[in-house]
Coordinates of C-alpha atoms and ligand atoms in Angstrom, one line a residue:
M19 CA 127.5 98.8 100.3
K20 CA 125.8 99.6 97.0
T21 CA 122.6 101.6 96.8
V22 CA 119.9 101.3 94.1
Y23 CA 118.1 104.5 93.4
S24 CA 115.9 105.9 90.6
P25 CA 115.1 109.6 90.1
R26 CA 111.7 108.5 88.7
H27 CA 110.4 108.7 92.3
L28 CA 110.2 112.5 91.7
G29 CA 107.0 112.1 89.6
H30 CA 105.2 111.1 92.8
S31 CA 105.0 114.6 94.2
G32 CA 102.5 117.3 95.2
N33 CA 100.3 114.7 96.9
M34 CA 97.8 115.7 99.5
E35 CA 96.5 113.7 102.5
L36 CA 94.0 114.0 105.3
V37 CA 95.6 114.7 108.6
A38 CA 93.8 115.8 111.8
G39 CA 90.8 117.1 109.9
A40 CA 92.6 118.9 107.1
I41 CA 93.8 118.2 103.7
V42 CA 97.5 118.9 103.7
P43 CA 100.6 118.2 101.6
A44 CA 101.6 114.6 102.2
F45 CA 104.5 114.0 104.7
E46 CA 105.8 111.4 102.3
M47 CA 107.5 113.8 99.9
P48 CA 110.3 113.6 97.3
S49 CA 112.9 115.5 99.3
R50 CA 113.1 112.5 101.7
A51 CA 114.9 110.6 99.1
D52 CA 117.1 113.6 98.1
F53 CA 118.3 114.0 101.7
I54 CA 119.2 110.3 101.9
L55 CA 121.0 110.4 98.6
S56 CA 123.2 113.4 99.6
R57 CA 124.0 111.8 102.9
L58 CA 125.1 108.6 101.1
D59 CA 127.4 110.7 99.0
E60 CA 128.7 112.5 102.1
V61 CA 129.8 109.3 103.9
K62 CA 130.8 107.6 100.7
L63 CA 128.8 104.5 101.5
G64 CA 129.4 103.1 98.0
P65 CA 128.2 103.3 94.4
V66 CA 124.6 104.4 93.6
I67 CA 123.3 102.5 90.7
D68 CA 120.1 102.7 88.5
P69 CA 117.5 99.9 88.8
T70 CA 116.9 97.6 85.9
E71 CA 113.4 97.0 84.8
H72 CA 111.5 94.0 86.1
D73 CA 108.2 92.6 85.1
F74 CA 105.5 92.0 87.7
S75 CA 105.6 88.2 87.8
T76 CA 107.1 88.1 91.3
A77 CA 104.8 90.9 92.5
A78 CA 101.9 88.8 91.3
R79 CA 102.9 86.1 93.8
V80 CA 102.4 88.4 96.7
H81 CA 99.7 90.8 95.3
R82 CA 96.4 89.9 93.6
Q83 CA 96.5 90.3 89.9
D84 CA 93.4 92.5 89.7
Y85 CA 95.0 94.9 92.2
L86 CA 98.2 95.1 90.2
D87 CA 96.1 95.7 87.1
F88 CA 94.1 98.4 88.8
L89 CA 97.1 100.6 90.0
P90 CA 98.2 102.0 86.6
T91 CA 94.6 102.8 85.7
V92 CA 93.9 105.0 88.7
Y93 CA 95.1 108.4 87.5
P94 CA 93.9 108.0 83.9
R95 CA 90.5 107.1 85.2
W96 CA 90.6 110.0 87.7
K97 CA 91.4 112.4 84.8
A98 CA 88.7 110.9 82.6
E99 CA 86.3 112.2 85.3
G100 CA 87.5 115.7 84.5
R101 CA 89.6 115.9 87.7
D102 CA 93.2 116.8 88.4
G103 CA 95.1 117.2 91.7
T104 CA 95.4 114.2 94.0
A105 CA 93.4 111.0 93.5
L106 CA 92.0 109.9 96.9
P107 CA 89.3 107.6 98.2
F108 CA 86.7 108.6 100.6
T109 CA 84.5 105.5 101.2
W110 CA 85.5 102.1 102.4
P111 CA 83.6 98.8 102.8
T112 CA 83.6 98.3 106.6
R113 CA 81.6 95.8 108.6
G114 CA 78.0 95.5 107.3
L115 CA 78.9 96.6 103.7
R116 CA 79.8 94.5 100.7
G117 CA 83.6 94.2 100.4
D118 CA 83.4 91.6 97.7
V119 CA 81.9 93.6 94.8
L120 CA 84.2 96.0 92.9
P121 CA 82.3 99.2 92.1
E122 CA 82.5 100.5 88.6
S123 CA 83.2 104.1 89.6
I124 CA 86.8 105.2 90.3
D125 CA 85.8 106.6 93.7
G126 CA 84.3 103.2 94.7
A127 CA 87.2 101.3 93.2
L128 CA 89.7 103.4 95.1
G129 CA 87.8 102.6 98.3
Y130 CA 87.7 98.9 97.4
Y131 CA 91.5 98.7 96.9
S132 CA 92.6 100.8 100.0
F133 CA 92.2 101.0 103.7
D134 CA 92.9 104.7 104.2
A135 CA 93.2 108.1 102.5
G136 CA 97.0 108.1 102.8
I137 CA 97.5 107.0 99.2
G138 CA 97.2 110.1 97.1
M139 CA 98.2 109.6 93.5
V140 CA 99.1 112.1 90.8
E141 CA 100.1 111.9 87.2
G142 CA 103.6 110.5 87.8
S143 CA 102.8 108.2 90.7
W144 CA 102.4 105.0 88.8
D145 CA 105.8 105.4 87.2
A146 CA 107.4 106.1 90.6
I147 CA 105.7 103.1 92.1
K148 CA 107.0 100.9 89.3
S149 CA 110.5 102.3 89.7
S150 CA 110.4 101.7 93.5
H151 CA 109.5 98.0 92.7
D152 CA 112.5 97.8 90.3
V153 CA 114.8 99.4 92.9
A154 CA 113.9 96.7 95.4
L155 CA 114.3 93.8 93.0
T156 CA 117.6 95.2 91.5
A157 CA 119.0 95.5 95.1
A158 CA 117.8 92.0 95.9
G159 CA 119.8 90.9 92.8
L160 CA 122.9 92.4 94.2
V161 CA 122.5 90.3 97.4
Q162 CA 121.7 87.2 95.5
G163 CA 124.8 87.8 93.4
G164 CA 127.0 87.6 96.5
E165 CA 127.0 91.1 98.1
R166 CA 126.9 91.0 101.9
A167 CA 124.2 93.7 101.8
A168 CA 122.5 96.2 99.6
Y169 CA 120.3 99.2 100.1
A170 CA 117.1 99.8 98.1
L171 CA 116.3 103.5 98.3
C172 CA 112.6 102.9 97.6
R173 CA 110.1 105.7 97.2
P174 CA 107.2 105.3 97.6
P175 CA 107.5 102.8 100.5
G176 CA 105.7 99.5 100.7
H177 CA 105.0 97.8 104.0
H178 CA 101.4 98.9 104.4
A179 CA 100.4 97.5 101.0
G180 CA 98.7 94.1 101.3
A181 CA 97.8 91.5 98.7
A182 CA 95.0 93.6 97.3
F183 CA 95.1 97.0 99.0
M184 CA 97.1 100.2 99.3
G185 CA 97.4 102.4 102.4
G186 CA 99.8 104.6 104.4
Y187 CA 101.8 105.9 101.3
C188 CA 102.3 102.3 100.1
F189 CA 101.1 100.7 96.8
I190 CA 103.4 97.8 96.0
N191 CA 105.0 96.0 99.0
N192 CA 108.6 96.3 97.9
A193 CA 110.0 94.2 100.8
A194 CA 107.4 91.4 100.3
V195 CA 108.2 91.3 96.6
A196 CA 111.9 91.1 97.3
A197 CA 111.4 88.3 99.9
Q198 CA 109.3 86.3 97.4
W199 CA 112.0 86.8 94.8
F200 CA 114.7 85.4 97.1
L201 CA 112.5 82.3 97.7
D202 CA 112.0 81.9 93.9
Q203 CA 115.7 82.0 93.5
G204 CA 116.2 79.1 95.8
A205 CA 116.2 80.5 99.4
K206 CA 114.4 78.2 101.8
R207 CA 113.5 80.8 104.4
V208 CA 113.5 84.6 104.5
S209 CA 113.0 86.8 107.5
I210 CA 111.6 90.3 107.2
L211 CA 112.7 92.6 110.1
D212 CA 110.4 95.7 110.1
V213 CA 112.0 98.4 112.2
D214 CA 109.6 101.2 111.0
Y215 CA 107.6 103.1 113.7
H216 CA 104.4 101.9 112.1
H217 CA 103.2 98.3 112.0
G218 CA 103.8 96.7 108.6
N219 CA 100.3 95.5 108.3
G220 CA 100.6 94.7 104.6
T221 CA 103.6 92.5 105.0
Q222 CA 102.0 90.7 107.9
E223 CA 98.8 90.1 105.8
I224 CA 100.7 88.8 102.8
F225 CA 102.7 86.2 104.7
Y226 CA 100.4 85.4 107.6
A227 CA 99.6 81.8 106.6
R228 CA 103.1 81.0 105.4
S229 CA 106.1 79.4 107.1
D230 CA 108.7 80.3 104.4
V231 CA 108.7 84.0 105.4
Q232 CA 109.1 85.0 109.1
V233 CA 107.8 88.5 109.7
I234 CA 109.0 90.4 112.7
N235 CA 107.6 93.9 113.5
F236 CA 108.7 96.4 116.2
H237 CA 106.2 99.3 116.1
A238 CA 103.9 101.7 118.0
D239 CA 101.1 99.9 119.8
P240 CA 98.0 99.8 117.5
M241 CA 95.9 100.7 120.5
Q242 CA 97.5 104.2 120.2
E243 CA 98.8 104.5 116.7
Y244 CA 98.2 104.1 113.0
P245 CA 97.4 101.7 111.4
Y246 CA 95.2 100.9 114.5
F247 CA 93.6 97.7 113.2
L248 CA 96.6 95.3 113.1
G249 CA 99.8 94.7 114.9
H250 CA 98.9 93.2 118.3
A251 CA 101.1 90.8 120.1
D252 CA 98.6 87.9 119.8
E253 CA 98.8 87.9 116.0
T254 CA 101.2 85.0 115.6
G255 CA 100.3 83.6 112.2
A256 CA 97.7 81.2 110.9
G257 CA 97.7 77.6 109.8
E258 CA 101.1 76.8 108.3
G259 CA 102.2 80.2 109.3
E260 CA 101.4 79.8 113.0
G261 CA 104.4 81.0 115.0
F262 CA 106.1 82.8 112.1
N263 CA 104.6 86.3 112.7
L264 CA 106.0 88.2 115.6
N265 CA 104.7 91.6 116.8
Y266 CA 106.4 93.8 119.4
P267 CA 103.9 96.7 120.0
L268 CA 105.5 99.5 122.0
R269 CA 103.9 102.4 123.8
W270 CA 104.2 106.0 122.8
G271 CA 107.4 107.5 124.3
T272 CA 109.4 104.4 123.8
S273 CA 113.1 105.2 123.8
W274 CA 116.2 103.1 123.0
E275 CA 116.4 100.9 126.0
S276 CA 113.0 99.3 125.6
W277 CA 113.1 99.5 121.8
N278 CA 116.4 97.7 121.8
A279 CA 115.1 95.0 124.2
A280 CA 112.4 94.2 121.7
L281 CA 115.0 94.2 118.9
E282 CA 117.2 91.8 120.9
D283 CA 114.3 89.4 121.4
G284 CA 113.3 89.6 117.8
C285 CA 116.9 89.0 116.6
A286 CA 117.1 85.9 118.8
K287 CA 113.9 84.5 117.3
L288 CA 115.3 85.4 113.8
A289 CA 118.5 83.5 114.5
D290 CA 116.4 80.4 115.7
Y291 CA 114.5 80.5 112.4
A292 CA 117.9 80.5 110.5
P293 CA 116.8 82.3 107.3
D294 CA 119.0 82.3 104.2
V295 CA 118.5 86.1 103.9
V296 CA 117.1 89.0 105.9
V297 CA 115.0 91.8 104.4
V298 CA 115.0 94.9 106.6
S299 CA 112.0 97.2 106.2
L300 CA 114.0 100.3 107.2
G301 CA 111.9 103.1 108.6
V302 CA 113.5 105.8 110.6
D303 CA 110.3 107.4 111.8
T304 CA 111.2 106.1 115.3
F305 CA 113.3 109.2 115.5
E306 CA 112.6 111.6 118.4
K307 CA 111.9 114.5 116.1
D308 CA 109.7 112.7 113.6
P309 CA 106.7 114.9 112.9
I310 CA 104.1 112.1 112.8
S311 CA 105.6 109.7 115.4
K312 CA 106.0 109.4 119.2
F313 CA 109.1 107.3 119.9
K314 CA 112.3 108.7 121.2
L315 CA 115.2 107.2 119.3
T316 CA 118.1 109.5 118.7
T317 CA 120.5 109.9 115.8
E318 CA 123.1 108.0 117.9
D319 CA 120.8 105.0 118.1
F320 CA 120.4 104.2 114.4
P321 CA 124.0 102.9 113.9
K322 CA 123.4 100.5 116.8
I323 CA 120.4 99.1 114.9
G324 CA 122.6 98.4 111.9
A325 CA 125.4 96.9 114.0
R326 CA 122.9 94.5 115.7
I327 CA 121.5 93.4 112.3
A328 CA 125.1 92.9 111.0
K329 CA 125.7 90.6 114.0
L330 CA 123.2 88.2 112.6
G331 CA 125.8 87.4 110.0
L332 CA 123.3 87.0 107.1
P333 CA 123.0 88.4 103.6
T334 CA 120.8 91.5 104.1
L335 CA 118.7 93.7 101.9
F336 CA 117.7 97.1 103.3
V337 CA 114.5 98.5 101.9
Q338 CA 113.5 102.1 102.6
E339 CA 110.1 102.6 104.3
G340 CA 109.1 105.7 106.4
G341 CA 110.8 108.6 108.1
Y342 CA 109.5 112.2 107.9
A343 CA 112.0 114.4 109.8
V344 CA 113.3 115.3 106.4
A345 CA 116.4 117.2 107.5
D346 CA 117.5 114.3 109.6
I347 CA 116.3 111.3 107.5
G348 CA 119.6 111.1 105.6
V349 CA 121.8 110.9 108.7
N350 CA 119.4 108.5 110.4
A351 CA 118.8 106.1 107.5
V352 CA 122.4 106.1 106.4
G353 CA 123.4 105.8 110.1
V354 CA 121.8 102.3 110.1
L355 CA 123.8 101.3 107.0
T356 CA 127.1 102.6 108.3
G357 CA 126.4 100.9 111.6
F358 CA 125.9 97.7 109.7
E359 CA 129.2 98.1 107.9
S360 CA 131.3 99.0 110.9
Ligands
6XA289 C1 98.8 108.1 108.5 C2 100.2 107.8 108.8 C3 100.9 107.0 107.7 C4 102.2 106.4 108.1 C5 103.0 105.9 107.0 C6 104.3 105.3 107.5 N1 98.7 109.2 107.5 N2 104.3 104.0 107.6 O1 105.3 105.9 107.8 O2 105.4 103.4 107.9
ZN290 ZN1 106.3 104.5 109.3

């Protein structure tokens, strides 16, 4: 299997985030991708290639244009206020406030275009975000070109980013852009299988009223876990999209047996939908030692996930999302890919 990777992700580093009442270095850090890259080399999964540059015409079909226009302006505007360090929001338009008026100030605009303070940006962030988008589309091109599967080693990740908001380390929804691109290339139906520990609220929001993309999420119950405000089982889609969104919320402490039962059910629904291609939002923060998560999957479980996905017998694009047990992320993420290939 080929991997697409860009070292430009390295510019997105030194970010801070708010965790348990303290501003700390963000868990989403550059070494995550380095560990995956060296594990890919260790197991000789296949060639690692550079992305080619893509414009944002496909991204504009899943994101709002004003949001895409805003992203590259964040850090220049932050600096224009005489600041450095991490650009972060601190106020959001909740119930009772105006969510329809874009404030002029950068602090207000950051709140308008986000849902949390997990989206720190620094000088090199925009270039990294752009490269992550290019990585996803280049890997999608490999699958479109006839490869059975490809791996987009995206950083930053994407599944929390919605049509007009960022959150949870995510800015452009790489998996959603790739899914849209497959449709634009002639696919009739695409399934997104999100195996990250966290609910992919952005992906759900983007495709919620559509029937051409089936979105299936296995994740920690939002009653207990971030992102808290989406991801319940009764969210099944709206209008045309009714029945094409599937959520499997699972309680803290979930281990392989019950996680796998959800996967089996989701894979059966996916097979019924009969998509032309599968996009896997590949998070490995379901791992027992993940520092911000509370599931109990082991290193031995990840190849089984890959093997089950392979059994679907469909062209498959893997898009990297979360995973913060940095020393193990390589073995676990690549374990899914080798499991797929075996
Ligand atoms: C809150 C936790 C962000 C989770 C990001 C993630 N700071 N999403 O891994 O999949
Ligand atoms: Zn996650």
